[in-house]
């Protein structure tokens, strides 16, 4: 055991992606002694993501509670990013650029119109544009673009800078970081007593499980308590050279979405193109077919990207849940709190997840914002993700 007199930590956070690190940072700020366990912190899905913060553009039928949570988190992003930057000196690349969704053909246009009506019906801020209006905003768009929808409130953050800053903020705040793998939850008399790691054993009264797609792999969880999350593969490309030079505008100045692809331009000319959505288990290989499809779909929207340098291909495993919404709150045994299953919204939901889970840790009460996301909603729905 790591301690002589009792637990060294009030809380052990299993999983150091954007979610686990943000929770650890907030919980430590609230006065708790916190340890994060991860053998490669910040290098999972949080590293692979594109960093689009687009609750309105990505609002889907039947997911209104999730939309409300995403909007609440988007609202917090400005102050979350500022606080991180002030604490660590790391620019997290929070850019209030807006997002333009575009249609290449009549089918795309019909799909976009339907989504527009749905989003407007919910009172969300979005504007329908003709093809020429889209090109006025983004002159490098393909000439055949028929129309689009502009959402000025959907932004972006540089997810890699974000996890770098979160690691720095945790370190400065006094969060312990163990580069190790959690293998088993230790349960005594029906409550959490600690976590067994590959190279250590920790005693603690509370464990936050934020292991993303790997959350269900922790052994020792009571029958029926393994979070029903599964890996959903996403492949992405990184390009470079899209910044304007010699008075020329940048190739792209805001997030751009087609029906099957999105492009996220960084201020320094990097461009992230994503992403596939594949049910392939824990396979994290980048495939030639995915690169082909992503490049073809992106090229159809923005032909000028053919001139850019392809610098990286990357794959991440999103933690998908049965209803695409996260699992947030207490589970069995007592002392186990889940913060996982964020699926396509892990980067966006980091601020609201961190604030609410830290509040739950400190007060023992479930904040109203996450009451509808209890892991127990799946308890009677049968096993498996
Ligand atoms: N949120 C975008 C993605 O998961 O690909």
Short mmCIF file of N, CA and C in Angstrom, two decimals, residues 229-334:
data_model
loop_
_atom_site.label_atom_id
_atom_site.label_comp_id
_atom_site.label_asym_id
_atom_site.label_seq_id
_atom_site.Cartn_x
_atom_site.Cartn_y
_atom_site.Cartn_z
N UNK A 229 -20.13 1.04 -22.03
CA UNK A 229 -19.50 1.87 -23.07
C UNK A 229 -18.71 0.97 -24.00
N UNK A 230 -18.65 1.37 -25.25
CA UNK A 230 -17.92 0.59 -26.26
C UNK A 230 -17.06 1.53 -27.09
N UNK A 231 -15.98 1.03 -27.67
CA UNK A 231 -15.15 1.89 -28.52
C UNK A 231 -15.80 2.15 -29.87
N UNK A 232 -15.83 3.41 -30.27
CA UNK A 232 -16.32 3.77 -31.61
C UNK A 232 -15.16 4.49 -32.31
N UNK A 233 -14.63 3.79 -33.30
CA UNK A 233 -13.38 4.24 -33.93
C UNK A 233 -13.57 5.51 -34.76
N UNK A 234 -12.63 6.43 -34.62
CA UNK A 234 -12.63 7.64 -35.45
C UNK A 234 -11.25 7.88 -36.01
N UNK A 235 -11.15 7.97 -37.33
CA UNK A 235 -9.86 8.25 -37.96
C UNK A 235 -9.86 9.69 -38.47
N UNK A 236 -8.72 10.36 -38.32
CA UNK A 236 -8.61 11.78 -38.71
C UNK A 236 -7.28 12.02 -39.41
N UNK A 237 -7.22 13.14 -40.12
CA UNK A 237 -6.00 13.55 -40.82
C UNK A 237 -5.59 14.93 -40.34
N UNK A 238 -4.28 15.15 -40.32
CA UNK A 238 -3.76 16.49 -40.03
C UNK A 238 -3.02 17.00 -41.26
N UNK A 239 -3.38 18.21 -41.66
CA UNK A 239 -2.72 18.86 -42.80
C UNK A 239 -2.07 20.14 -42.29
N UNK A 240 -1.18 20.68 -43.11
CA UNK A 240 -0.49 21.91 -42.68
C UNK A 240 -0.30 22.82 -43.89
N UNK A 241 -0.36 24.13 -43.63
CA UNK A 241 -0.09 25.07 -44.72
C UNK A 241 -1.30 25.87 -45.15
N UNK A 242 -2.36 25.88 -44.31
CA UNK A 242 -3.59 26.56 -44.71
C UNK A 242 -3.66 28.02 -44.24
N UNK A 243 -2.59 28.50 -43.59
CA UNK A 243 -2.61 29.91 -43.15
C UNK A 243 -2.40 30.81 -44.35
N UNK A 244 -2.97 31.99 -44.32
CA UNK A 244 -2.75 32.93 -45.42
C UNK A 244 -1.32 33.45 -45.38
N UNK A 245 -0.73 33.68 -46.56
CA UNK A 245 0.62 34.26 -46.59
C UNK A 245 0.61 35.47 -47.51
N UNK A 246 1.46 36.43 -47.20
CA UNK A 246 1.63 37.61 -48.06
C UNK A 246 0.32 38.33 -48.35
N UNK A 247 -0.50 38.53 -47.33
CA UNK A 247 -1.77 39.25 -47.51
C UNK A 247 -2.91 38.36 -48.01
N UNK A 248 -2.60 37.13 -48.41
CA UNK A 248 -3.66 36.20 -48.83
C UNK A 248 -4.45 35.74 -47.61
N UNK A 249 -5.78 35.54 -47.75
CA UNK A 249 -6.53 35.01 -46.60
C UNK A 249 -6.20 33.54 -46.38
N UNK A 250 -6.49 33.07 -45.18
CA UNK A 250 -6.33 31.64 -44.90
C UNK A 250 -7.26 30.84 -45.81
N UNK A 251 -6.88 29.59 -46.07
CA UNK A 251 -7.71 28.73 -46.93
C UNK A 251 -9.11 28.58 -46.35
N UNK A 252 -9.19 28.54 -45.02
CA UNK A 252 -10.48 28.35 -44.35
C UNK A 252 -10.42 29.11 -43.03
N UNK A 253 -11.49 29.85 -42.71
CA UNK A 253 -11.39 30.66 -41.49
C UNK A 253 -12.33 30.20 -40.38
N UNK A 254 -13.21 29.24 -40.66
CA UNK A 254 -14.12 28.74 -39.62
C UNK A 254 -14.27 27.23 -39.81
N UNK A 255 -14.85 26.54 -38.80
CA UNK A 255 -15.11 25.10 -38.95
C UNK A 255 -16.03 24.90 -40.14
N UNK A 256 -15.76 23.84 -40.89
CA UNK A 256 -16.57 23.54 -42.08
C UNK A 256 -17.06 22.11 -41.97
N UNK A 257 -18.36 21.93 -42.20
CA UNK A 257 -18.95 20.57 -42.13
C UNK A 257 -19.63 20.21 -43.42
N UNK A 258 -19.35 19.02 -43.90
CA UNK A 258 -20.19 18.42 -44.92
C UNK A 258 -21.03 17.38 -44.21
N UNK A 259 -21.78 16.57 -44.97
CA UNK A 259 -22.57 15.56 -44.26
C UNK A 259 -21.69 14.46 -43.68
N UNK A 260 -20.56 14.16 -44.35
CA UNK A 260 -19.73 13.04 -43.89
C UNK A 260 -18.35 13.44 -43.41
N UNK A 261 -18.07 14.71 -43.34
CA UNK A 261 -16.70 15.12 -43.02
C UNK A 261 -16.73 16.49 -42.36
N UNK A 262 -15.74 16.76 -41.51
CA UNK A 262 -15.59 18.13 -41.00
C UNK A 262 -14.14 18.55 -41.08
N UNK A 263 -13.94 19.88 -41.19
CA UNK A 263 -12.60 20.44 -41.29
C UNK A 263 -12.48 21.53 -40.23
N UNK A 264 -11.41 21.44 -39.44
CA UNK A 264 -11.25 22.40 -38.34
C UNK A 264 -9.91 23.12 -38.53
N UNK A 265 -9.95 24.41 -38.89
CA UNK A 265 -8.70 25.14 -39.16
C UNK A 265 -8.13 25.78 -37.89
N UNK A 266 -6.85 25.51 -37.63
CA UNK A 266 -6.18 26.16 -36.50
C UNK A 266 -5.62 27.52 -36.98
N UNK A 267 -5.34 28.39 -36.01
CA UNK A 267 -4.87 29.74 -36.36
C UNK A 267 -3.53 29.71 -37.08
N UNK A 268 -2.72 28.69 -36.84
CA UNK A 268 -1.38 28.65 -37.44
C UNK A 268 -1.33 27.90 -38.77
N UNK A 269 -2.46 27.60 -39.35
CA UNK A 269 -2.48 26.98 -40.68
C UNK A 269 -2.61 25.47 -40.66
N UNK A 270 -2.66 24.86 -39.48
CA UNK A 270 -2.96 23.42 -39.44
C UNK A 270 -4.46 23.24 -39.73
N UNK A 271 -4.77 22.10 -40.30
CA UNK A 271 -6.17 21.81 -40.62
C UNK A 271 -6.44 20.36 -40.23
N UNK A 272 -7.43 20.14 -39.37
CA UNK A 272 -7.76 18.78 -38.95
C UNK A 272 -9.00 18.34 -39.73
N UNK A 273 -8.92 17.17 -40.33
CA UNK A 273 -10.03 16.62 -41.12
C UNK A 273 -10.53 15.35 -40.44
N UNK A 274 -11.83 15.31 -40.13
CA UNK A 274 -12.35 14.12 -39.47
C UNK A 274 -13.74 13.82 -39.94
N UNK A 275 -14.29 12.85 -39.45
CA UNK A 275 -13.71 11.68 -38.84
C UNK A 275 -14.61 10.51 -39.22
N UNK A 276 -14.03 9.33 -39.29
CA UNK A 276 -14.85 8.15 -39.52
C UNK A 276 -15.61 7.81 -38.24
N UNK A 277 -16.66 7.05 -38.35
CA UNK A 277 -17.41 6.54 -37.20
C UNK A 277 -17.59 5.05 -37.45
N UNK A 278 -16.79 4.23 -36.76
CA UNK A 278 -16.73 2.80 -37.09
C UNK A 278 -16.85 1.94 -35.84
N UNK A 279 -17.59 0.88 -35.97
CA UNK A 279 -17.73 -0.10 -34.88
C UNK A 279 -16.75 -1.24 -35.16
N UNK A 280 -15.55 -1.11 -34.65
CA UNK A 280 -14.49 -2.09 -34.95
C UNK A 280 -13.82 -2.58 -33.67
N UNK A 281 -14.51 -2.51 -32.56
CA UNK A 281 -13.88 -2.91 -31.31
C UNK A 281 -12.67 -2.03 -31.00
N UNK A 282 -11.63 -2.65 -30.45
CA UNK A 282 -10.46 -1.86 -30.03
C UNK A 282 -9.41 -1.72 -31.13
N UNK A 283 -9.81 -1.94 -32.37
CA UNK A 283 -8.89 -1.76 -33.50
C UNK A 283 -8.57 -0.27 -33.66
N UNK A 284 -7.30 0.09 -33.57
CA UNK A 284 -6.96 1.51 -33.74
C UNK A 284 -6.00 1.73 -34.91
N UNK A 285 -6.08 0.86 -35.91
CA UNK A 285 -5.24 1.05 -37.09
C UNK A 285 -5.84 2.13 -38.00
N UNK A 286 -4.96 2.90 -38.61
CA UNK A 286 -5.41 3.84 -39.64
C UNK A 286 -5.43 3.09 -40.96
N UNK A 287 -6.54 3.17 -41.68
CA UNK A 287 -6.66 2.40 -42.91
C UNK A 287 -6.59 3.30 -44.15
N UNK A 288 -6.09 2.71 -45.23
CA UNK A 288 -5.97 3.46 -46.49
C UNK A 288 -7.35 3.92 -46.96
N UNK A 289 -8.36 3.07 -46.77
CA UNK A 289 -9.71 3.42 -47.23
C UNK A 289 -10.24 4.65 -46.51
N UNK A 290 -9.98 4.74 -45.22
CA UNK A 290 -10.48 5.89 -44.46
C UNK A 290 -9.77 7.16 -44.90
N UNK A 291 -8.46 7.07 -45.14
CA UNK A 291 -7.71 8.25 -45.60
C UNK A 291 -8.28 8.70 -46.95
N UNK A 292 -8.51 7.73 -47.82
CA UNK A 292 -9.08 8.03 -49.14
C UNK A 292 -10.42 8.74 -49.02
N UNK A 293 -11.31 8.18 -48.19
CA UNK A 293 -12.66 8.76 -48.05
C UNK A 293 -12.62 10.15 -47.44
N UNK A 294 -11.82 10.30 -46.40
CA UNK A 294 -11.76 11.62 -45.73
C UNK A 294 -11.24 12.67 -46.70
N UNK A 295 -10.15 12.30 -47.42
CA UNK A 295 -9.57 13.28 -48.35
C UNK A 295 -10.54 13.59 -49.49
N UNK A 296 -11.21 12.56 -50.00
CA UNK A 296 -12.15 12.80 -51.11
C UNK A 296 -13.30 13.70 -50.64
N UNK A 297 -13.88 13.37 -49.48
CA UNK A 297 -15.02 14.17 -48.99
C UNK A 297 -14.59 15.60 -48.68
N UNK A 298 -13.40 15.76 -48.09
CA UNK A 298 -12.93 17.11 -47.76
C UNK A 298 -12.60 17.89 -49.03
N UNK A 299 -12.01 17.20 -50.01
CA UNK A 299 -11.64 17.85 -51.27
C UNK A 299 -12.87 18.35 -52.02
N UNK A 300 -13.96 17.60 -51.92
CA UNK A 300 -15.19 18.03 -52.61
C UNK A 300 -15.73 19.35 -52.05
N UNK A 301 -15.39 19.62 -50.79
CA UNK A 301 -15.83 20.89 -50.18
C UNK A 301 -14.79 21.99 -50.38
N UNK A 302 -13.52 21.63 -50.31
CA UNK A 302 -12.45 22.63 -50.29
C UNK A 302 -11.29 22.12 -51.15
N UNK A 303 -11.40 22.30 -52.47
CA UNK A 303 -10.42 21.68 -53.36
C UNK A 303 -8.98 22.12 -53.08
N UNK A 304 -8.81 23.34 -52.58
CA UNK A 304 -7.46 23.86 -52.34
C UNK A 304 -6.66 23.07 -51.33
N UNK A 305 -7.33 22.18 -50.59
CA UNK A 305 -6.55 21.43 -49.58
C UNK A 305 -5.61 20.41 -50.22
N UNK A 306 -5.79 20.17 -51.52
CA UNK A 306 -4.88 19.24 -52.20
C UNK A 306 -3.44 19.75 -52.18
N UNK A 307 -3.27 21.05 -52.01
CA UNK A 307 -1.92 21.64 -52.00
C UNK A 307 -1.25 21.55 -50.63
N UNK A 308 -2.01 21.17 -49.61
CA UNK A 308 -1.46 21.20 -48.25
C UNK A 308 -0.60 19.97 -47.99
N UNK A 309 0.24 20.10 -46.95
CA UNK A 309 1.08 18.96 -46.57
C UNK A 309 0.29 18.06 -45.63
N UNK A 310 0.30 16.76 -45.92
CA UNK A 310 -0.35 15.79 -45.01
C UNK A 310 0.69 15.41 -43.96
N UNK A 311 0.44 15.80 -42.71
CA UNK A 311 1.47 15.62 -41.67
C UNK A 311 1.20 14.45 -40.74
N UNK A 312 -0.05 14.02 -40.64
CA UNK A 312 -0.34 12.98 -39.64
C UNK A 312 -1.67 12.30 -39.96
N UNK A 313 -1.71 11.01 -39.70
CA UNK A 313 -3.00 10.31 -39.65
C UNK A 313 -3.14 9.80 -38.22
N UNK A 314 -4.34 9.80 -37.70
CA UNK A 314 -4.51 9.43 -36.28
C UNK A 314 -5.85 8.73 -36.10
N UNK A 315 -5.89 7.87 -35.11
CA UNK A 315 -7.12 7.16 -34.80
C UNK A 315 -7.43 7.29 -33.31
N UNK A 316 -8.67 7.54 -32.97
CA UNK A 316 -9.09 7.57 -31.57
C UNK A 316 -10.28 6.66 -31.37
N UNK A 317 -10.46 6.22 -30.14
CA UNK A 317 -11.61 5.36 -29.82
C UNK A 317 -12.54 6.13 -28.90
N UNK A 318 -13.68 6.56 -29.45
CA UNK A 318 -14.65 7.32 -28.64
C UNK A 318 -15.37 6.34 -27.70
N UNK A 319 -15.68 6.78 -26.49
CA UNK A 319 -16.48 5.93 -25.62
C UNK A 319 -17.97 6.12 -25.89
N UNK A 320 -18.55 5.20 -26.64
CA UNK A 320 -19.96 5.33 -27.00
C UNK A 320 -20.85 4.64 -25.96
N UNK A 321 -21.97 5.27 -25.66
CA UNK A 321 -22.94 4.62 -24.76
C UNK A 321 -24.18 4.28 -25.59
N UNK A 322 -25.16 3.59 -24.97
CA UNK A 322 -26.33 3.15 -25.75
C UNK A 322 -27.19 4.30 -26.23
N UNK A 323 -27.18 5.43 -25.52
CA UNK A 323 -28.01 6.55 -25.96
C UNK A 323 -27.15 7.75 -26.38
N UNK A 324 -25.88 7.52 -26.62
CA UNK A 324 -24.93 8.55 -27.06
C UNK A 324 -24.67 9.64 -26.02
N UNK A 325 -25.20 9.47 -24.82
CA UNK A 325 -25.02 10.47 -23.77
C UNK A 325 -24.09 9.91 -22.69
N UNK A 326 -23.42 10.79 -21.96
CA UNK A 326 -22.46 10.30 -20.97
C UNK A 326 -23.12 9.68 -19.74
N UNK A 327 -22.32 8.94 -18.99
CA UNK A 327 -22.75 8.36 -17.71
C UNK A 327 -22.08 9.19 -16.63
N UNK A 328 -22.88 9.92 -15.87
CA UNK A 328 -22.33 10.88 -14.90
C UNK A 328 -23.00 10.70 -13.56
N UNK A 329 -22.24 10.29 -12.56
CA UNK A 329 -22.81 10.19 -11.23
C UNK A 329 -22.44 8.89 -10.54
N UNK A 330 -23.07 8.67 -9.39
CA UNK A 330 -22.73 7.53 -8.56
C UNK A 330 -23.20 6.22 -9.17
N UNK A 331 -22.41 5.18 -8.87
CA UNK A 331 -22.78 3.84 -9.31
C UNK A 331 -22.52 2.90 -8.14
N UNK A 332 -22.69 1.61 -8.36
CA UNK A 332 -22.38 0.64 -7.30
C UNK A 332 -21.00 0.09 -7.52
N UNK A 333 -20.21 -0.11 -6.47
CA UNK A 333 -20.54 0.05 -5.07
C UNK A 333 -20.47 1.52 -4.64
N UNK A 334 -20.85 1.76 -3.41
CA UNK A 334 -20.77 3.11 -2.86
C UNK A 334 -19.33 3.61 -2.98
#
